[in-house]
Amino acid sequence: MTTTNTILNQLIIDKSKCEAARTHLPSFDRNQLKHGIVHLSVGNFHRSHLAYYMDILASEHNQTDWGIVGIGVRSFDKPMSTVMKAQHGLYALVTKGADENDVNVRIISSLIDYIFAPDEPENALAVLLHPDTKIVSMTITESGYDLDMNNVDIQHDLKNSDKPKTVFGFIVHALDARRRANEKPFTVMSCDNVQQNGEVTKRCILQFAKGLNNPQLTEYIETQVTFPSAMVDRITPGTTDADREYVRSRCGIADGWPVITEPFVQWVIEDSFCNGRPPLELLSSSPYNVLLTEHVEAYECMKMRLLNASHTSMCYLGYLMGYTYIHEIMLDKQIEIYIEQLMNIEVTPTLPPVPGIDLENYKRTLIERFSNPHIKDTALRVCMDGASKFPKFLVPTIVEQLKRGNNPHFCALSVGAWIRYLGGYDEQNKPIVLQDALAVELKLSELAAKTKPGAKQILSISQIFATLGENPQFIEAVERVVQLLYEVGSKETLKRWIKEAPTQK
C-alpha cells in the first residue's frame, strides 16, 4: 500500500520552498480514511469546496468516515483522471487573497481514489454499491440538469444497467441495485448553482427512473432517498500552466492539477440525509461558514441573484470591452457602478429575508471578491452556459420587477450584452467560440446574428426567458441595448445606460 509520505515525496520537489510557503501537510493516517462520499464529475470547484471541507474534518476533527472517491463521468475528465491517479488523489489547494502576501497552501488528501468511468464502469458501479458509500454528490454545472430523455447516452443508460454513461444512469442503477440487495440507499447531494438543487436533482432522477418502467424503484426513490438542497460558494477558476508553475516555483510542489481559489468559502445545506452525514456543525464558524438548516431557499436566492447574476452580467459586457479577467473588468469604474446598481436597485428589493446575513456587507464583500487580482478568473469561464444561467440567475429578478411595475433597466443591459455576445464576433471582429450546449442546440447564434429582430426571437424562447417574450416594455429595452452595442460599442453603451437609469418605485 502506497503511504501518504511516499506520495508527498513525489509531489514535494523542494522542501525548503514548501516549508517557506507554510504548506499544511496531511496530519492524519490516510489509510484509515473510509470513502463515505462518492463524488460524480470531479472538477476544481469540488476540490476547493467539498473535498476541502472533508479534509478539514479528517485533519482537525479526526473524522475518518468521510473520505471521497471521485468518479470522472465524461470523456473530457480523462486528463484529470490521469493526474489524480498518478498523485493518488493528493493535490495542492492554494488560496489567494487580495493582498499578494495573503496566500495559504494546503495539500488536500481527502480524495482517496479516482475512477474514470468510461474505462471502468464496473468499478464505478461497485463503489456506488459499497455499504460505506453514504452520500453521492455531484457537480455537473447548471446545464447538466437540462435532462433530455431522448439524448443518445440517456437512451443507452436506460438499456444498459451494467455500463451506464451518464450521472443519472449511474445513480439510478446503483440505487436500484442497493434496493434489490436490501441495502440502505445513499443521499444524493447536488453541489451546483441551481435554485432548489435538491428538488431539481430529485426530479431528474425520478424522470430517468420512470423511463425504466419500474414502479418499485420509483417508489423506493420517492420514499427512502433524500436530496438535500444546498447553497455552495467559492470562486474557483480553471487551472492554467501559470498556476502549475506558481505552485512549483513558489511552493516547491510538482502538482499536475493544483487548485487556485479565494479565501472565502460558504456552504448552507438542508439537514436531510437518509444514511448519515459528516458532523458539519463542527465547521459552523468562520472561516468555514457551514450552516445546517431546514430552509435553504433564502440563501440560495441571495447567492444566485446577487453573486451569480452579477458575475454573469459583468462577464459578457467585459468580454466585449476586451477584458480577459474578472478583476480587470471590475477595475473599470463604469462596470463597478453598473454591478452595484444592479445589486442595489434591482436585485435586493426582490430578495426574501436571509437569516443571519447583513446584505449590505455581503454585497460589499462580493465587490471585493470579484476584484481580487490574484485569482485570475477568466471572463470566458464565466461566459460559459449562459442559456442555462439566465433562467436561474437573472430571469426571476426581471419577472419580479416587472410585476411590481418597475423597469429592470440593468437586467436588460445584461441580457442585451449576452445576445450581442451570441452574435459570434467581438468588437474587434474576432470570432467568439461559444461554449454553451443549450445555446447551440437552440441555434441562438443564428438568431442573435439578426441583431435587433433576433433579440425578440431569443426573448420569446420560454425555456430561457419564461414569459418575458410577451412583455413589450422589456423587449424594447433589450432591443435598444443590442442596437447600441452594435452601433456605438460596449463602453459607450454602458455609459449611456448608467446615465439613463430610472428611479425605481
Short mmCIF file of C-alpha atoms in Angstrom, two decimals:
data_model
loop_
_atom_site.label_atom_id
_atom_site.label_comp_id
_atom_site.label_asym_id
_atom_site.label_seq_id
_atom_site.Cartn_x
_atom_site.Cartn_y
_atom_site.Cartn_z
CA MET A 1 0.00 0.00 0.00
CA THR A 2 1.40 3.39 -1.03
CA THR A 3 1.84 5.59 2.03
CA THR A 4 0.97 9.29 2.20
CA ASN A 5 4.63 10.14 2.85
CA THR A 6 5.68 8.28 -0.29
CA ILE A 7 3.23 10.29 -2.40
CA LEU A 8 4.27 13.54 -0.70
CA ASN A 9 7.89 12.81 -1.50
CA GLN A 10 6.91 12.58 -5.15
CA LEU A 11 4.95 15.84 -5.05
CA ILE A 12 7.33 17.94 -2.97
CA ILE A 13 10.40 18.68 -5.05
CA ASP A 14 11.81 21.47 -2.87
CA LYS A 15 11.22 21.05 0.86
CA SER A 16 12.64 24.45 1.75
CA LYS A 17 10.18 26.24 -0.57
CA CYS A 18 7.36 24.05 0.70
CA GLU A 19 8.19 24.99 4.29
CA ALA A 20 8.67 28.65 3.40
CA ALA A 21 5.17 28.66 1.90
CA ARG A 22 3.90 27.30 5.26
CA THR A 23 2.25 24.42 3.43
CA HIS A 24 -0.26 22.49 5.51
CA LEU A 25 0.53 18.79 5.05
CA PRO A 26 -1.82 15.86 5.79
CA SER A 27 -1.90 15.22 9.53
CA PHE A 28 -3.93 12.01 9.67
CA ASP A 29 -3.44 8.39 8.67
CA ARG A 30 -4.95 8.38 5.19
CA ASN A 31 -5.10 4.58 5.15
CA GLN A 32 -7.71 4.75 7.90
CA LEU A 33 -9.98 7.02 5.84
CA LYS A 34 -13.18 5.33 4.59
CA HIS A 35 -14.99 6.55 1.50
CA GLY A 36 -18.25 7.83 2.95
CA ILE A 37 -18.79 10.02 -0.14
CA VAL A 38 -18.63 9.31 -3.86
CA HIS A 39 -18.43 12.44 -6.00
CA LEU A 40 -19.52 12.37 -9.63
CA SER A 41 -17.77 14.72 -12.07
CA VAL A 42 -14.77 15.96 -10.13
CA GLY A 43 -13.72 19.47 -11.08
CA ASN A 44 -11.85 22.33 -9.46
CA PHE A 45 -14.88 23.60 -7.55
CA HIS A 46 -15.42 20.24 -5.86
CA ARG A 47 -11.75 20.13 -4.92
CA SER A 48 -11.87 23.64 -3.41
CA HIS A 49 -15.17 23.08 -1.59
CA LEU A 50 -16.48 19.65 -0.51
CA ALA A 51 -13.08 17.91 -0.65
CA TYR A 52 -11.59 20.81 1.33
CA TYR A 53 -14.28 20.55 4.00
CA MET A 54 -13.81 16.78 4.36
CA ASP A 55 -10.04 17.30 4.62
CA ILE A 56 -10.60 19.75 7.49
CA LEU A 57 -12.86 17.25 9.27
CA ALA A 58 -10.28 14.48 8.93
CA SER A 59 -7.21 16.52 9.87
CA GLU A 60 -8.61 18.76 12.60
CA HIS A 61 -11.51 16.72 13.98
CA ASN A 62 -10.33 13.13 13.46
CA GLN A 63 -13.37 12.25 11.34
CA THR A 64 -12.27 9.26 9.24
CA ASP A 65 -15.59 8.07 7.78
CA TRP A 66 -15.89 10.77 5.13
CA GLY A 67 -13.15 10.26 2.60
CA ILE A 68 -14.12 10.76 -1.04
CA VAL A 69 -13.91 8.57 -4.13
CA GLY A 70 -14.09 10.69 -7.25
CA ILE A 71 -15.65 9.43 -10.47
CA GLY A 72 -14.97 11.08 -13.81
CA VAL A 73 -18.05 10.50 -15.94
CA ARG A 74 -17.34 12.42 -19.13
CA SER A 75 -14.68 11.75 -21.74
CA PHE A 76 -13.04 15.12 -21.10
CA ASP A 77 -12.44 14.09 -17.47
CA LYS A 78 -9.62 11.84 -18.71
CA PRO A 79 -6.74 14.35 -18.26
CA MET A 80 -7.69 15.00 -14.63
CA SER A 81 -8.12 11.27 -14.12
CA THR A 82 -4.57 10.67 -15.29
CA VAL A 83 -3.17 13.28 -12.90
CA MET A 84 -5.28 12.28 -9.91
CA LYS A 85 -4.36 8.62 -10.30
CA ALA A 86 -0.66 9.47 -10.60
CA GLN A 87 -0.87 11.63 -7.46
CA HIS A 88 -3.11 9.15 -5.60
CA GLY A 89 -5.70 11.90 -5.15
CA LEU A 90 -3.37 14.38 -3.43
CA TYR A 91 -3.23 17.94 -4.75
CA ALA A 92 -2.33 21.47 -3.69
CA LEU A 93 -5.12 23.89 -2.80
CA VAL A 94 -3.81 27.46 -2.88
CA THR A 95 -5.98 30.27 -1.54
CA LYS A 96 -5.04 33.79 -2.61
CA GLY A 97 -6.41 36.93 -1.03
CA ALA A 98 -6.38 40.44 -2.47
CA ASP A 99 -3.04 41.12 -0.71
CA GLU A 100 -0.25 39.32 -2.56
CA ASN A 101 1.10 38.05 0.77
CA ASP A 102 -2.26 36.54 1.76
CA VAL A 103 -1.51 33.05 0.45
CA ASN A 104 -2.34 29.73 2.07
CA VAL A 105 -1.18 26.35 0.73
CA ARG A 106 -2.72 23.05 1.76
CA ILE A 107 -2.18 19.53 0.44
CA ILE A 108 -5.66 18.02 0.28
CA SER A 109 -5.78 14.30 0.99
CA SER A 110 -9.49 13.58 1.42
CA LEU A 111 -9.81 12.36 -2.20
CA ILE A 112 -8.66 8.80 -1.61
CA ASP A 113 -9.40 7.28 -5.02
CA TYR A 114 -10.39 8.31 -8.53
CA ILE A 115 -12.21 6.18 -11.11
CA PHE A 116 -12.53 7.13 -14.78
CA ALA A 117 -15.97 5.66 -15.51
CA PRO A 118 -15.73 5.43 -19.34
CA ASP A 119 -12.85 2.95 -18.85
CA GLU A 120 -14.08 1.36 -15.62
CA PRO A 121 -17.90 1.43 -15.44
CA GLU A 122 -17.97 -1.75 -13.35
CA ASN A 123 -15.64 -0.26 -10.73
CA ALA A 124 -17.67 2.95 -10.66
CA LEU A 125 -20.86 0.99 -10.01
CA ALA A 126 -19.13 -1.17 -7.41
CA VAL A 127 -18.09 1.79 -5.29
CA LEU A 128 -21.61 3.25 -5.53
CA LEU A 129 -22.96 -0.07 -4.25
CA HIS A 130 -20.45 -0.35 -1.42
CA PRO A 131 -22.10 -0.07 2.02
CA ASP A 132 -19.52 2.54 3.10
CA THR A 133 -20.97 4.91 0.50
CA LYS A 134 -23.42 7.08 2.43
CA ILE A 135 -23.58 10.13 0.13
CA VAL A 136 -23.29 10.55 -3.63
CA SER A 137 -22.54 14.16 -4.52
CA MET A 138 -22.20 15.83 -7.90
CA THR A 139 -21.06 18.96 -9.71
CA ILE A 140 -22.41 18.79 -13.26
CA THR A 141 -22.92 22.57 -13.86
CA GLU A 142 -26.24 24.32 -14.40
CA SER A 143 -26.71 22.83 -17.87
CA GLY A 144 -26.31 19.29 -16.54
CA TYR A 145 -29.84 19.38 -15.14
CA ASP A 146 -31.44 20.04 -18.53
CA LEU A 147 -32.29 16.34 -18.82
CA ASP A 148 -33.21 15.19 -22.31
CA MET A 149 -34.67 11.68 -22.23
CA ASN A 150 -34.05 11.36 -25.98
CA ASN A 151 -30.32 12.01 -25.58
CA VAL A 152 -28.33 9.12 -27.04
CA ASP A 153 -26.40 8.49 -23.80
CA ILE A 154 -29.57 8.59 -21.70
CA GLN A 155 -31.19 6.12 -24.07
CA HIS A 156 -28.11 3.91 -23.77
CA ASP A 157 -28.31 4.02 -19.96
CA LEU A 158 -31.98 3.04 -19.95
CA LYS A 159 -31.00 -0.15 -21.76
CA ASN A 160 -27.63 -0.92 -20.14
CA SER A 161 -27.71 -1.06 -16.35
CA ASP A 162 -24.22 -2.56 -16.10
CA LYS A 163 -22.36 0.07 -18.15
CA PRO A 164 -24.01 3.48 -17.77
CA LYS A 165 -22.52 6.60 -19.33
CA THR A 166 -24.30 9.44 -17.51
CA VAL A 167 -24.50 10.74 -13.96
CA PHE A 168 -28.21 9.93 -13.76
CA GLY A 169 -27.66 6.45 -15.20
CA PHE A 170 -25.02 5.64 -12.59
CA ILE A 171 -27.09 6.98 -9.69
CA VAL A 172 -30.38 5.30 -10.62
CA HIS A 173 -28.91 1.91 -11.49
CA ALA A 174 -26.85 1.96 -8.28
CA LEU A 175 -29.92 2.82 -6.22
CA ASP A 176 -31.83 0.01 -7.89
CA ALA A 177 -29.06 -2.48 -7.11
CA ARG A 178 -28.99 -1.34 -3.48
CA ARG A 179 -32.78 -1.67 -3.32
CA ARG A 180 -32.64 -5.22 -4.64
CA ALA A 181 -29.86 -6.10 -2.19
CA ASN A 182 -31.84 -4.64 0.74
CA GLU A 183 -29.06 -2.09 1.34
CA LYS A 184 -29.84 1.36 2.69
CA PRO A 185 -29.85 4.00 -0.06
CA PHE A 186 -27.36 6.82 -0.25
CA THR A 187 -28.20 10.51 -0.04
CA VAL A 188 -27.99 12.27 -3.42
CA MET A 189 -26.42 15.70 -2.94
CA SER A 190 -26.10 18.36 -5.63
CA CYS A 191 -23.31 20.93 -5.22
CA ASP A 192 -24.30 23.06 -8.21
CA ASN A 193 -25.62 26.62 -8.53
CA VAL A 194 -29.23 25.66 -9.16
CA GLN A 195 -32.18 27.03 -7.18
CA GLN A 196 -33.61 24.23 -5.02
CA ASN A 197 -30.93 21.95 -6.42
CA GLY A 198 -32.12 19.07 -4.26
CA GLU A 199 -35.63 19.16 -5.72
CA VAL A 200 -34.28 19.65 -9.24
CA THR A 201 -31.97 16.65 -8.83
CA LYS A 202 -34.82 14.54 -7.47
CA ARG A 203 -36.99 15.40 -10.48
CA CYS A 204 -34.21 14.39 -12.87
CA ILE A 205 -33.57 11.13 -11.01
CA LEU A 206 -37.27 10.25 -10.93
CA GLN A 207 -37.68 11.17 -14.60
CA PHE A 208 -34.88 8.76 -15.50
CA ALA A 209 -36.22 6.07 -13.15
CA LYS A 210 -39.70 6.27 -14.67
CA GLY A 211 -38.09 5.62 -18.05
CA LEU A 212 -37.14 2.18 -16.72
CA ASN A 213 -40.82 1.31 -16.11
CA ASN A 214 -40.01 0.01 -12.64
CA PRO A 215 -42.68 1.18 -10.14
CA GLN A 216 -40.89 -0.43 -7.18
CA LEU A 217 -37.74 1.53 -7.92
CA THR A 218 -39.66 4.78 -8.36
CA GLU A 219 -41.42 4.29 -5.01
CA TYR A 220 -38.09 3.44 -3.34
CA ILE A 221 -36.53 6.67 -4.57
CA GLU A 222 -39.58 8.77 -3.68
CA THR A 223 -39.89 7.40 -0.14
CA GLN A 224 -36.39 6.45 1.01
CA VAL A 225 -33.82 8.59 -0.81
CA THR A 226 -33.19 12.17 0.31
CA PHE A 227 -31.99 15.05 -1.86
CA PRO A 228 -30.83 17.95 0.35
CA SER A 229 -30.78 21.37 -1.26
CA ALA A 230 -27.69 23.49 -0.73
CA MET A 231 -26.11 26.85 -1.44
CA VAL A 232 -22.43 26.47 -2.27
CA ASP A 233 -19.94 29.30 -2.71
CA ARG A 234 -16.27 29.65 -3.54
CA ILE A 235 -14.95 31.34 -6.67
CA THR A 236 -12.66 28.77 -8.27
CA PRO A 237 -11.22 29.23 -11.78
CA GLY A 238 -9.80 26.53 -14.02
CA THR A 239 -6.15 25.50 -13.62
CA THR A 240 -3.61 27.04 -16.01
CA ASP A 241 0.03 26.30 -16.79
CA ALA A 242 0.86 29.53 -14.95
CA ASP A 243 -0.80 28.05 -11.84
CA ARG A 244 1.26 24.88 -12.15
CA GLU A 245 4.44 26.92 -12.45
CA TYR A 246 3.45 29.10 -9.47
CA VAL A 247 2.94 26.04 -7.27
CA ARG A 248 6.24 24.57 -8.46
CA SER A 249 8.40 27.71 -8.16
CA ARG A 250 6.74 29.32 -5.13
CA CYS A 251 5.77 26.24 -3.10
CA GLY A 252 8.20 23.56 -4.31
CA ILE A 253 5.32 21.25 -5.30
CA ALA A 254 5.16 19.45 -8.65
CA ASP A 255 1.37 19.19 -8.96
CA GLY A 256 -0.12 18.39 -12.34
CA TRP A 257 -3.51 19.88 -11.42
CA PRO A 258 -3.39 22.29 -8.45
CA VAL A 259 -6.41 24.38 -7.48
CA ILE A 260 -6.24 28.14 -7.04
CA THR A 261 -9.13 29.71 -5.15
CA GLU A 262 -10.16 32.58 -2.90
CA PRO A 263 -10.14 32.56 0.94
CA PHE A 264 -13.94 32.91 1.17
CA VAL A 265 -15.93 29.69 1.36
CA GLN A 266 -19.55 29.02 2.37
CA TRP A 267 -21.98 26.10 2.43
CA VAL A 268 -25.59 26.27 3.55
CA ILE A 269 -27.22 22.85 3.37
CA GLU A 270 -30.56 21.31 4.23
CA ASP A 271 -30.17 18.82 7.06
CA SER A 272 -31.82 15.95 5.21
CA PHE A 273 -29.63 12.83 4.94
CA CYS A 274 -31.06 9.32 4.71
CA ASN A 275 -27.91 7.36 5.63
CA GLY A 276 -25.82 9.50 7.96
CA ARG A 277 -23.77 12.62 7.31
CA PRO A 278 -20.48 14.25 8.28
CA PRO A 279 -20.57 16.33 11.51
CA LEU A 280 -20.82 19.58 9.57
CA GLU A 281 -21.79 21.51 12.68
CA LEU A 282 -18.07 21.37 13.57
CA LEU A 283 -17.47 23.72 10.63
CA SER A 284 -20.06 26.36 11.51
CA SER A 285 -17.66 29.14 12.49
CA SER A 286 -15.50 31.38 10.29
CA PRO A 287 -13.58 30.74 8.07
CA TYR A 288 -15.61 27.64 7.14
CA ASN A 289 -19.11 29.13 7.26
CA VAL A 290 -21.14 25.91 7.11
CA LEU A 291 -24.79 26.18 8.11
CA LEU A 292 -27.16 23.24 8.54
CA THR A 293 -30.75 24.36 8.22
CA GLU A 294 -34.25 23.25 7.31
CA HIS A 295 -34.72 26.16 4.90
CA VAL A 296 -32.06 26.85 2.27
CA GLU A 297 -34.20 28.83 -0.20
CA ALA A 298 -33.41 32.35 1.07
CA TYR A 299 -29.66 31.69 1.00
CA GLU A 300 -29.85 30.17 -2.48
CA CYS A 301 -31.85 33.13 -3.70
CA MET A 302 -29.39 35.63 -2.22
CA LYS A 303 -26.34 33.95 -3.68
CA MET A 304 -27.70 33.26 -7.15
CA ARG A 305 -29.39 36.64 -7.64
CA LEU A 306 -26.51 38.67 -6.21
CA LEU A 307 -23.26 36.78 -6.84
CA ASN A 308 -24.11 34.61 -9.85
CA ALA A 309 -26.28 37.21 -11.57
CA SER A 310 -23.60 39.88 -11.12
CA HIS A 311 -20.88 37.52 -12.34
CA THR A 312 -23.00 36.66 -15.38
CA SER A 313 -23.88 40.28 -16.05
CA MET A 314 -20.32 41.61 -15.97
CA CYS A 315 -18.68 38.84 -17.99
CA TYR A 316 -20.37 39.39 -21.37
CA LEU A 317 -20.06 43.16 -21.31
CA GLY A 318 -16.50 42.92 -20.01
CA TYR A 319 -15.54 40.42 -22.68
CA LEU A 320 -16.96 42.65 -25.38
CA MET A 321 -14.86 45.50 -23.94
CA GLY A 322 -11.75 43.39 -24.44
CA TYR A 323 -11.03 42.37 -20.86
CA THR A 324 -9.63 38.90 -20.12
CA TYR A 325 -10.04 38.55 -16.36
CA ILE A 326 -12.89 39.28 -13.96
CA HIS A 327 -10.72 41.50 -11.76
CA GLU A 328 -9.80 43.58 -14.83
CA ILE A 329 -13.48 44.04 -15.58
CA MET A 330 -14.08 45.23 -12.02
CA LEU A 331 -11.27 47.80 -12.33
CA ASP A 332 -13.49 49.59 -14.87
CA LYS A 333 -15.35 52.10 -12.70
CA GLN A 334 -18.35 52.13 -15.03
CA ILE A 335 -18.67 48.35 -14.64
CA GLU A 336 -18.44 48.68 -10.87
CA ILE A 337 -21.23 51.27 -10.89
CA TYR A 338 -23.31 49.01 -13.15
CA ILE A 339 -22.92 45.97 -10.88
CA GLU A 340 -23.62 47.97 -7.73
CA GLN A 341 -26.75 49.48 -9.29
CA LEU A 342 -27.90 46.05 -10.47
CA MET A 343 -27.49 44.59 -6.99
CA ASN A 344 -28.85 47.53 -5.01
CA ILE A 345 -31.69 48.81 -7.18
CA GLU A 346 -32.99 45.73 -8.98
CA VAL A 347 -31.95 42.57 -7.12
CA THR A 348 -32.00 43.42 -3.41
CA PRO A 349 -35.67 44.53 -3.28
CA THR A 350 -36.72 41.12 -4.67
CA LEU A 351 -34.90 39.06 -2.03
CA PRO A 352 -36.64 37.37 0.90
CA PRO A 353 -35.23 37.95 4.40
CA VAL A 354 -31.98 35.98 4.84
CA PRO A 355 -31.47 34.95 8.49
CA GLY A 356 -28.13 35.97 9.96
CA ILE A 357 -26.92 37.82 6.84
CA ASP A 358 -26.13 41.53 6.59
CA LEU A 359 -26.96 42.08 2.91
CA GLU A 360 -25.09 45.38 2.66
CA ASN A 361 -21.93 43.76 3.99
CA TYR A 362 -22.50 40.72 1.76
CA LYS A 363 -22.67 42.94 -1.34
CA ARG A 364 -19.54 44.86 -0.34
CA THR A 365 -17.76 41.55 0.11
CA LEU A 366 -18.85 40.44 -3.36
CA ILE A 367 -17.27 43.53 -4.95
CA GLU A 368 -14.05 42.78 -3.05
CA ARG A 369 -14.10 39.13 -4.14
CA PHE A 370 -14.73 40.00 -7.79
CA SER A 371 -11.84 42.49 -7.60
CA ASN A 372 -9.26 40.01 -6.25
CA PRO A 373 -6.37 40.32 -8.76
CA HIS A 374 -4.68 37.05 -7.79
CA ILE A 375 -7.47 34.60 -8.65
CA LYS A 376 -7.12 35.20 -12.41
CA ASP A 377 -10.68 34.06 -13.11
CA THR A 378 -11.36 34.49 -16.81
CA ALA A 379 -14.39 36.16 -18.35
CA LEU A 380 -14.64 33.28 -20.82
CA ARG A 381 -15.07 30.74 -18.00
CA VAL A 382 -17.95 32.75 -16.55
CA CYS A 383 -19.42 33.27 -20.04
CA MET A 384 -19.97 29.51 -20.44
CA ASP A 385 -23.51 28.11 -20.48
CA GLY A 386 -25.35 31.44 -20.45
CA ALA A 387 -28.54 29.85 -21.79
CA SER A 388 -28.70 27.70 -18.65
CA LYS A 389 -27.66 30.52 -16.29
CA PHE A 390 -30.09 33.30 -17.23
CA PRO A 391 -33.26 31.38 -16.23
CA LYS A 392 -31.81 30.73 -12.77
CA PHE A 393 -29.80 33.86 -12.03
CA LEU A 394 -31.49 36.84 -13.73
CA VAL A 395 -34.96 35.98 -15.01
CA PRO A 396 -36.54 35.73 -11.51
CA THR A 397 -35.43 39.30 -10.72
CA ILE A 398 -36.71 40.59 -14.07
CA VAL A 399 -40.08 38.91 -13.65
CA GLU A 400 -40.49 40.24 -10.11
CA GLN A 401 -39.53 43.81 -11.02
CA LEU A 402 -41.92 43.85 -13.98
CA LYS A 403 -44.67 42.51 -11.73
CA ARG A 404 -44.08 45.47 -9.41
CA GLY A 405 -44.36 47.88 -12.32
CA ASN A 406 -40.64 48.66 -12.38
CA ASN A 407 -38.25 48.81 -15.30
CA PRO A 408 -35.42 46.24 -14.83
CA HIS A 409 -33.07 48.61 -16.62
CA PHE A 410 -29.74 46.99 -15.72
CA CYS A 411 -31.07 43.47 -16.20
CA ALA A 412 -32.00 44.48 -19.74
CA LEU A 413 -28.38 45.53 -20.25
CA SER A 414 -27.22 42.13 -19.02
CA VAL A 415 -29.50 40.27 -21.42
CA GLY A 416 -28.64 42.55 -24.32
CA ALA A 417 -24.90 42.07 -23.78
CA TRP A 418 -25.39 38.30 -23.84
CA ILE A 419 -27.35 38.47 -27.09
CA ARG A 420 -24.61 40.65 -28.60
CA TYR A 421 -22.02 38.08 -27.40
CA LEU A 422 -24.06 35.32 -29.06
CA GLY A 423 -23.59 37.16 -32.36
CA GLY A 424 -20.27 35.34 -32.64
CA TYR A 425 -17.79 38.22 -33.05
CA ASP A 426 -16.32 40.69 -30.56
CA GLU A 427 -15.84 44.39 -31.17
CA GLN A 428 -12.50 43.74 -32.89
CA ASN A 429 -14.34 41.37 -35.24
CA LYS A 430 -12.58 38.36 -33.73
CA PRO A 431 -14.67 35.16 -33.55
CA ILE A 432 -16.17 34.15 -30.21
CA VAL A 433 -16.09 30.41 -29.54
CA LEU A 434 -19.44 29.67 -27.90
CA GLN A 435 -19.25 27.19 -25.01
CA ASP A 436 -22.94 26.72 -24.35
CA ALA A 437 -24.60 23.41 -25.25
CA LEU A 438 -28.17 24.69 -24.87
CA ALA A 439 -27.49 27.83 -26.91
CA VAL A 440 -26.02 25.67 -29.68
CA GLU A 441 -28.99 23.31 -29.54
CA LEU A 442 -31.42 26.24 -29.81
CA LYS A 443 -29.35 27.86 -32.60
CA LEU A 444 -29.17 31.12 -30.64
CA SER A 445 -26.13 32.41 -32.50
CA GLU A 446 -28.08 32.30 -35.77
CA LEU A 447 -30.90 34.27 -34.14
CA ALA A 448 -28.53 36.75 -32.50
CA ALA A 449 -26.82 37.44 -35.82
CA LYS A 450 -30.08 39.11 -36.90
CA THR A 451 -29.30 41.80 -34.27
CA LYS A 452 -32.49 43.69 -33.34
CA PRO A 453 -35.08 41.22 -34.74
CA GLY A 454 -33.05 38.38 -33.22
CA ALA A 455 -33.37 39.84 -29.72
CA LYS A 456 -37.16 39.50 -29.80
CA GLN A 457 -36.96 35.94 -31.08
CA ILE A 458 -34.49 34.95 -28.36
CA LEU A 459 -36.61 36.57 -25.65
CA SER A 460 -39.55 34.53 -26.93
CA ILE A 461 -37.81 31.24 -26.02
CA SER A 462 -39.75 30.33 -22.89
CA GLN A 463 -37.19 27.68 -21.89
CA ILE A 464 -34.82 30.55 -21.09
CA PHE A 465 -36.95 33.65 -20.55
CA ALA A 466 -40.31 32.26 -19.40
CA THR A 467 -42.96 34.82 -20.45
CA LEU A 468 -40.63 37.80 -20.94
CA GLY A 469 -41.09 37.49 -24.70
CA GLU A 470 -44.65 38.71 -24.14
CA ASN A 471 -43.58 41.94 -22.41
CA PRO A 472 -43.24 44.79 -24.97
CA GLN A 473 -41.50 47.08 -22.47
CA PHE A 474 -38.71 44.62 -21.74
CA ILE A 475 -38.35 43.57 -25.38
CA GLU A 476 -37.95 47.20 -26.40
CA ALA A 477 -35.28 47.80 -23.73
CA VAL A 478 -33.25 44.75 -24.73
CA GLU A 479 -33.53 45.54 -28.45
CA ARG A 480 -32.23 49.04 -27.77
CA VAL A 481 -29.27 47.64 -25.82
CA VAL A 482 -28.36 45.28 -28.67
CA GLN A 483 -28.69 48.05 -31.24
CA LEU A 484 -26.49 50.40 -29.17
CA LEU A 485 -23.85 47.72 -28.66
CA TYR A 486 -23.54 47.25 -32.41
CA GLU A 487 -23.67 50.97 -33.21
CA VAL A 488 -21.55 52.63 -30.51
CA GLY A 489 -19.80 49.75 -28.74
CA SER A 490 -19.87 48.38 -25.22
CA LYS A 491 -18.13 51.21 -23.34
CA GLU A 492 -20.35 53.96 -24.76
CA THR A 493 -23.46 51.81 -24.34
CA LEU A 494 -22.67 51.25 -20.67
CA LYS A 495 -22.00 54.95 -20.13
CA ARG A 496 -25.35 55.91 -21.66
CA TRP A 497 -27.25 53.14 -19.84
CA ILE A 498 -25.99 54.26 -16.45
CA LYS A 499 -26.90 57.88 -17.24
CA GLU A 500 -30.44 56.86 -18.28
CA ALA A 501 -31.16 54.68 -15.24
CA PRO A 502 -34.73 55.28 -13.99
CA THR A 503 -35.83 55.74 -10.40
CA GLN A 504 -37.42 52.54 -9.07
CA LYS A 505 -40.73 52.51 -7.22
#
